XYZ file of C-alpha atoms in Angstrom:
384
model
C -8.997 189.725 78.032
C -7.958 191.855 75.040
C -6.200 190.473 72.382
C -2.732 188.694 73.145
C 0.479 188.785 71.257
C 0.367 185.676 70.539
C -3.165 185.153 69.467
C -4.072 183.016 65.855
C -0.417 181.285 66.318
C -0.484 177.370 66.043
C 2.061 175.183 68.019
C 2.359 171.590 67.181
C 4.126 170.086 70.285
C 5.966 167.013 70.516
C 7.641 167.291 73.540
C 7.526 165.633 76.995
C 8.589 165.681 80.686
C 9.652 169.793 81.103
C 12.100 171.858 78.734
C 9.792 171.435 75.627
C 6.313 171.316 78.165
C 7.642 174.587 79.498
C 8.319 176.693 76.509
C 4.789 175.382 74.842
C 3.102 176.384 78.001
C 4.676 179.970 77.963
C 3.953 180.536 74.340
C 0.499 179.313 75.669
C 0.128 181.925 77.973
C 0.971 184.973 75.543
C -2.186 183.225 73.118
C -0.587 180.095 71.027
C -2.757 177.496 70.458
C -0.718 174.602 71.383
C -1.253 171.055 70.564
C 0.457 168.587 72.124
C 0.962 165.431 70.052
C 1.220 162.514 72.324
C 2.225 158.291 72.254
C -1.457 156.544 72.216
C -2.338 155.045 75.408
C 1.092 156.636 77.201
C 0.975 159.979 76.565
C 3.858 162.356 77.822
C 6.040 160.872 80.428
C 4.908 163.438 82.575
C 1.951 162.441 83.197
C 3.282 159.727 85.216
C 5.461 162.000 87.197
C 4.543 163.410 90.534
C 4.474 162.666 94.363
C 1.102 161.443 94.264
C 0.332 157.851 92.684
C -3.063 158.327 92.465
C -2.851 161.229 90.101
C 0.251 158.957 87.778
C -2.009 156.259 87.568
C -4.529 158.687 86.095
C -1.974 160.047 83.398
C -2.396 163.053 85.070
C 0.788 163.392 86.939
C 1.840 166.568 88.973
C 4.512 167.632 87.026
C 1.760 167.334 83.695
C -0.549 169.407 85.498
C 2.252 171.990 86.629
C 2.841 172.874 82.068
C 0.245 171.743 80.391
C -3.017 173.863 81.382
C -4.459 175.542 77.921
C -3.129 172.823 75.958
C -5.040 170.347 73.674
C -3.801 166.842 73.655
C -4.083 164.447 70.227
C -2.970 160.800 70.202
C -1.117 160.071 67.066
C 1.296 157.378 65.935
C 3.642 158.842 63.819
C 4.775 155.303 62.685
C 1.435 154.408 61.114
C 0.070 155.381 57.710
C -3.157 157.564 59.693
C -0.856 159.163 62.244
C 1.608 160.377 59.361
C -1.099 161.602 57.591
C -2.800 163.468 60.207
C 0.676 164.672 61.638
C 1.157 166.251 58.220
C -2.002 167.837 58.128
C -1.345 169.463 61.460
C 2.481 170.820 60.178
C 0.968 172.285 57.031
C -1.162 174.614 59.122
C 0.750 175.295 62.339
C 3.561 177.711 62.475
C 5.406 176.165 64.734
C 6.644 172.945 65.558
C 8.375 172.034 68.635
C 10.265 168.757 69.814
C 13.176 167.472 71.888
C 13.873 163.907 71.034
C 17.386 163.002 70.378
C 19.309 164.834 67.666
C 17.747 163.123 64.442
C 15.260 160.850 65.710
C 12.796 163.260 64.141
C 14.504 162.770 60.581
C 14.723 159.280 61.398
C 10.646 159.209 61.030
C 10.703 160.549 57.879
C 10.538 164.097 58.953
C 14.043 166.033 58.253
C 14.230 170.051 57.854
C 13.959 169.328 53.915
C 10.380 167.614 54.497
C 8.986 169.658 56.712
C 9.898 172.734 55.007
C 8.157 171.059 51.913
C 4.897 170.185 53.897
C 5.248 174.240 55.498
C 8.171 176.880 54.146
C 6.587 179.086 56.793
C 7.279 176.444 59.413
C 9.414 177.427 62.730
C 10.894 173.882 63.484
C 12.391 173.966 67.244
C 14.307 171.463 68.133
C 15.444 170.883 71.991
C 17.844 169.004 72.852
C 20.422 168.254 75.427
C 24.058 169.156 73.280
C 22.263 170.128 69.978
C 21.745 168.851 66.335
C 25.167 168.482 65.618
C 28.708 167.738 67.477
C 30.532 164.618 69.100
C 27.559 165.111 72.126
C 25.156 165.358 70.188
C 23.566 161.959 70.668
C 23.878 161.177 73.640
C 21.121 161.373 76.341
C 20.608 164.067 78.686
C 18.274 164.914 81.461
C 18.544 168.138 84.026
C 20.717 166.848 86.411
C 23.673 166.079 83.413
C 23.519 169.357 82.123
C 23.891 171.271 85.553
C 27.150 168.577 85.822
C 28.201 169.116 81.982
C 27.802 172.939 82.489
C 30.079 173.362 85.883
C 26.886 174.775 87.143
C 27.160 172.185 90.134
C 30.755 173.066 90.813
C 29.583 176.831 91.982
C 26.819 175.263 94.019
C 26.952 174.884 97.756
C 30.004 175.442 99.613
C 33.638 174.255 99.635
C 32.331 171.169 101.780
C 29.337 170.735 100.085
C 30.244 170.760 96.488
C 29.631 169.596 93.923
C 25.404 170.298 94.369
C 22.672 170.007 92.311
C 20.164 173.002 92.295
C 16.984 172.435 93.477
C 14.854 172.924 90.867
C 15.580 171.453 87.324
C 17.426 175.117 86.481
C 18.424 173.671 82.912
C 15.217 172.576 81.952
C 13.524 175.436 82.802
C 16.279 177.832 80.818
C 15.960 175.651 77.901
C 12.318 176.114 77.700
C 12.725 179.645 77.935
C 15.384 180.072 75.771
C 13.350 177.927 73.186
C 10.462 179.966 74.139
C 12.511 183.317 73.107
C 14.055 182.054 69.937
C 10.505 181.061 68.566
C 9.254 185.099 69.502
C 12.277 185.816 67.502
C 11.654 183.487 64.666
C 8.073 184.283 64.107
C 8.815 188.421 63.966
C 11.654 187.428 61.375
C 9.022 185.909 59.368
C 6.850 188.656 59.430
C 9.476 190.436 57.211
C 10.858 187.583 55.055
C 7.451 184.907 54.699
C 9.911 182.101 55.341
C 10.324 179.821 58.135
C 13.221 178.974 59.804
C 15.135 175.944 61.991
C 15.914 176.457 65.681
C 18.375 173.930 66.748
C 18.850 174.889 70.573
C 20.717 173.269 72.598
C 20.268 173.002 76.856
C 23.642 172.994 77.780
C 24.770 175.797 75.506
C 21.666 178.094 77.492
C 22.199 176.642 80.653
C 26.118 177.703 80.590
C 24.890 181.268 79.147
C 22.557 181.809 81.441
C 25.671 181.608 84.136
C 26.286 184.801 83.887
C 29.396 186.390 85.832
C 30.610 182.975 86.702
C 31.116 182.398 82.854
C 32.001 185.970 81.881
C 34.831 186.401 84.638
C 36.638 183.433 84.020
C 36.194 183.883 80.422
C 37.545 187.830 80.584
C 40.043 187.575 83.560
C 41.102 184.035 83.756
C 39.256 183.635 87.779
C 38.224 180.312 88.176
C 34.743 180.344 90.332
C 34.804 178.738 93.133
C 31.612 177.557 95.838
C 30.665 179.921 98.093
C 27.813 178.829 99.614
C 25.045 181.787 100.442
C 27.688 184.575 99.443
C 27.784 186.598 96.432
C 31.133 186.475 94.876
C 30.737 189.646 93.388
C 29.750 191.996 96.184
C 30.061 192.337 100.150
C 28.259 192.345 101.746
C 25.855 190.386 99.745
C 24.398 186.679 100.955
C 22.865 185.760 103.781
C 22.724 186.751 107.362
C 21.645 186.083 111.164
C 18.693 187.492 112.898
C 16.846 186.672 115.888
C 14.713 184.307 114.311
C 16.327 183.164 110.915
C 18.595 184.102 108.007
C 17.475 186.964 106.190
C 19.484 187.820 102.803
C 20.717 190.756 102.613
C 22.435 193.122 99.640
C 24.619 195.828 99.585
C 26.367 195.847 96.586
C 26.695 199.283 96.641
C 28.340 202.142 98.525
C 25.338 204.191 99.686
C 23.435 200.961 100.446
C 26.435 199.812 102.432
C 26.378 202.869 104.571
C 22.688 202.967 105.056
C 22.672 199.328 106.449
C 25.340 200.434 108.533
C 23.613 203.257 109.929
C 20.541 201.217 110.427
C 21.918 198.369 112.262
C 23.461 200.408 114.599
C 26.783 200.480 113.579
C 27.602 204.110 111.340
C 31.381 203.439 112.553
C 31.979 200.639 109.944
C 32.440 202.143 106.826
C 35.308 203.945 108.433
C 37.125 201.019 108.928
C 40.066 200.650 106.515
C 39.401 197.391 105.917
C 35.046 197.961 104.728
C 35.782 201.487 103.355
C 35.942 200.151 99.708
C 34.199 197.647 97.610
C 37.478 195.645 97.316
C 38.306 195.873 100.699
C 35.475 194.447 102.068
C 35.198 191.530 99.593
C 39.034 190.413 100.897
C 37.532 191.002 104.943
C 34.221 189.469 103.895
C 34.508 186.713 106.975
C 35.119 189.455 109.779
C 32.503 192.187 108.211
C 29.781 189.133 108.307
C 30.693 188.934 111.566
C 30.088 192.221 112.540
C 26.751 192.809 110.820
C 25.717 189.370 112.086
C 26.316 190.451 115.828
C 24.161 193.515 115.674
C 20.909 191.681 112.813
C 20.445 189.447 115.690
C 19.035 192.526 117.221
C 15.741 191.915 115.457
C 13.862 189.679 113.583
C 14.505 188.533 109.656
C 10.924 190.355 109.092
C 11.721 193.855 111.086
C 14.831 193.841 109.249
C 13.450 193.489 105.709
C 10.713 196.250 106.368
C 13.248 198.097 107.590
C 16.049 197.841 105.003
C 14.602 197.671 102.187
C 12.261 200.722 103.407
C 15.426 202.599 103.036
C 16.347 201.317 99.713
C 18.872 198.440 100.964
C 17.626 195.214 99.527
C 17.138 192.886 101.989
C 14.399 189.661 102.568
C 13.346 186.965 104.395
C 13.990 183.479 103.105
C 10.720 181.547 102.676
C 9.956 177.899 101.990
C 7.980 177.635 98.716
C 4.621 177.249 100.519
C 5.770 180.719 102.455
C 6.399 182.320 98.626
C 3.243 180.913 96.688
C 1.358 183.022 99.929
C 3.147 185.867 99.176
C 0.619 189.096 99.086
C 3.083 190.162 96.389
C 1.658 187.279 94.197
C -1.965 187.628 95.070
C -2.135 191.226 93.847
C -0.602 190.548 90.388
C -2.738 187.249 89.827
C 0.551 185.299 89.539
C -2.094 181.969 90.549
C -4.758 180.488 88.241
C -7.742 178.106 90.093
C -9.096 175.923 87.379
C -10.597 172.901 87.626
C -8.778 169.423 87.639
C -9.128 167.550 84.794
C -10.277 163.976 86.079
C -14.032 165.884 86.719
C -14.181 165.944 90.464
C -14.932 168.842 92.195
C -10.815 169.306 93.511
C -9.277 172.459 92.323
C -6.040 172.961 90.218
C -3.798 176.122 91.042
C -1.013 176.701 88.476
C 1.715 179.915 88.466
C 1.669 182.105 85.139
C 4.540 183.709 84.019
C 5.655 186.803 85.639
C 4.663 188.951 82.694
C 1.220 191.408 82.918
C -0.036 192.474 78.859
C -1.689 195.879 79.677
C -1.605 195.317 83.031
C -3.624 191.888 82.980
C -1.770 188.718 84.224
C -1.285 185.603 81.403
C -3.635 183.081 82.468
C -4.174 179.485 80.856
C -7.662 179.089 79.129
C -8.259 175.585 80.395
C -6.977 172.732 82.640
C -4.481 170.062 81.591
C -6.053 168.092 78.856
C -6.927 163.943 79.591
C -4.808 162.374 76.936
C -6.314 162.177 73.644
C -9.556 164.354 74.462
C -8.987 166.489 71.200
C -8.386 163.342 69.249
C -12.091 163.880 66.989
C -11.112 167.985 66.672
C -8.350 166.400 64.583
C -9.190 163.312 62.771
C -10.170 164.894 59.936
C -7.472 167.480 59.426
């Protein structure tokens, strides 16, 4: 593969479980050499996580497996006299250091911004956490599930009934990570201009609330509280999720032309002649009896005719899959979303892990090498 943006960066990586994992394994994937510095004989707490005991037993966990491929892994005690000193070797040559302990714990070792910036002034120091560095917060613990509670993200989730819902994926880890992830691309092209380094103190539930979107912006600008609603998209009608012969298909048609297109397609051209669907407005205030109507004539066909249909005539529309149903996606195969490496306890079973979304000249971001076993770069770094 040519030569990726990322290329001749070093990460030192202190992180565990996901948000930190994450971002390290996407600044992985665009050519950082990340180094994960892990508890002897424990490792990341990740490694222990997963549906299958054999593989936690191993310290090789599913969910390490899942954001740790192309990392190295280095066993260091960063309350001993050796660890310290090979920790500081590693910070004076990296340009970027990454953790999410607890606001200060870091500074508590020994290591505050003022020492660190004296062992590296080019140093990028990230620092996850939960609330951030600073604030009443800013102590206290905080996993996935308390930021999508803390954020009102699980007050929009589900439906009146259902509410409040956790998502079903750890949403706030993952936008954390990212967000990390983006602020350390920033960092490192401010450097290029100024030599210096820089302190990145980001906090989880600030992103995660961000990352909201119109929820946030329209109460924010016009004073509407959101409320749950379920598979339907506040914003638009129709827009959410629909009946078909065989299963829901989503469906939309957030705009005028799209909304007369479905029409016509469906079967039903008289529609957007009806006072009631002829605007946008109009048809978000009727939104129960228009669902109704497009629901009576999708049941027509199946959720797969539909989508090749719709979206063949430029109305977004899809099928809803179960994640097995997406990761077989032909959609995937051709961009080489899916890496096969080998698993990392030396046994002939394969290891399949997702990139990023993101082709570099048309080439898909693939990790170098499995998940490291904990502590098998420990000798690459004794010495330094």
């Amino acid at each position: 593969m040519q030569q990726l943006p990322l290329d001749g960066v070093k990460v030192v990586d202190l992180t565990s479980v996901l948000a930190g994992p994450y971002c390290s394994y996407q600044l992985m994937l665009f050519g950082a050499e990340v180094v994960k510095v892990e508890l002897p004989g424990s490792g990341d707490l990740a490694r222990r996580l997963g549906p299958d005991d054999e593989l936690n037993r191993d310290r090789i966990g599913a969910s390490f497996l899942a954001q740790n491929a192309g990392k190295k892994s280095v066993e260091l005690d960063l309350k001993s006299l050796a660890g310290r000193m090979a920790f500081e070797a590693m910070v004076t040559g990296a340009d970027v250091l990454l953790e999410n302990f607890r606001a200060g714990v870091l500074a508590r070792l020994g290591y505050d911004r003022d020492r660190l910036r004296e062992l590296n002034p080019r140093l990028i120091y990230c620092a996850i956490s939960g609330f951030g560095q600073s604030g009443p917060m800013s102590g206290a613990p905080a996993y996935d599930q308390i930021i999508q509670g803390l954020s009102g993200m699980m007050s929009v989730t589900g439906t009146p009934d259902t509410v409040p819902m956790r998502v079903g994926f750890p949403v706030c880890d993952t936008i954390g990570g990212l967000m990390a992830a983006m602020a350390i691309c920033a960092a490192l092209a401010g450097r290029h201009r100024t030599g210096r380094g820089s302190f990145l103190d980001l906090s989880m539930l600030e992103a995660s609330i961000s990352a909201m979107g119109w929820t946030v912006s329209n109460y924010l600008v016009s004073g509407v509280e959101p409320e749950p609603m379920g598979d339907q998209n506040a914003t638009a009608a129709p827009s959410g999720t629909f009946e078909t012969a065989d299963g829901p298909l989503n469906i939309a048609a957030n705009q005028q032309t799209q909304f007369e297109t479905l029409c016509r397609l469906i079967g039903r051209p008289e529609l957007p002649a009806d006072p009631r669907f002829a605007l946008p407005e109009g048809r978000k205030a009727h939104r129960k009896a228009l669902n109704a109507e497009l629901n009576d004539a999708l049941r027509a066909r199946t959720a797969l005719e539909w989508e090749e249909l719709l979206s063949g005539h430029g109305v977004p529309a899809a099928r809803i899959l179960t994640v097995p149903q997406a990761l077989a996606l032909d959609q995937l195969r051709h961009r080489g979303f899916l890496t096969e490496l080998s698993f990392p306890d030396g046994t002939d079973r394969r290891l399949t892990v997702t990139g990023n979304g993101v082709l570099v000249d048309d080439e898909p971001l693939r990790p170098p090498a499995s998940p490291p076993r904990l502590g098998a770069h420990n000798e690459e770094y004794a010495h330094e």
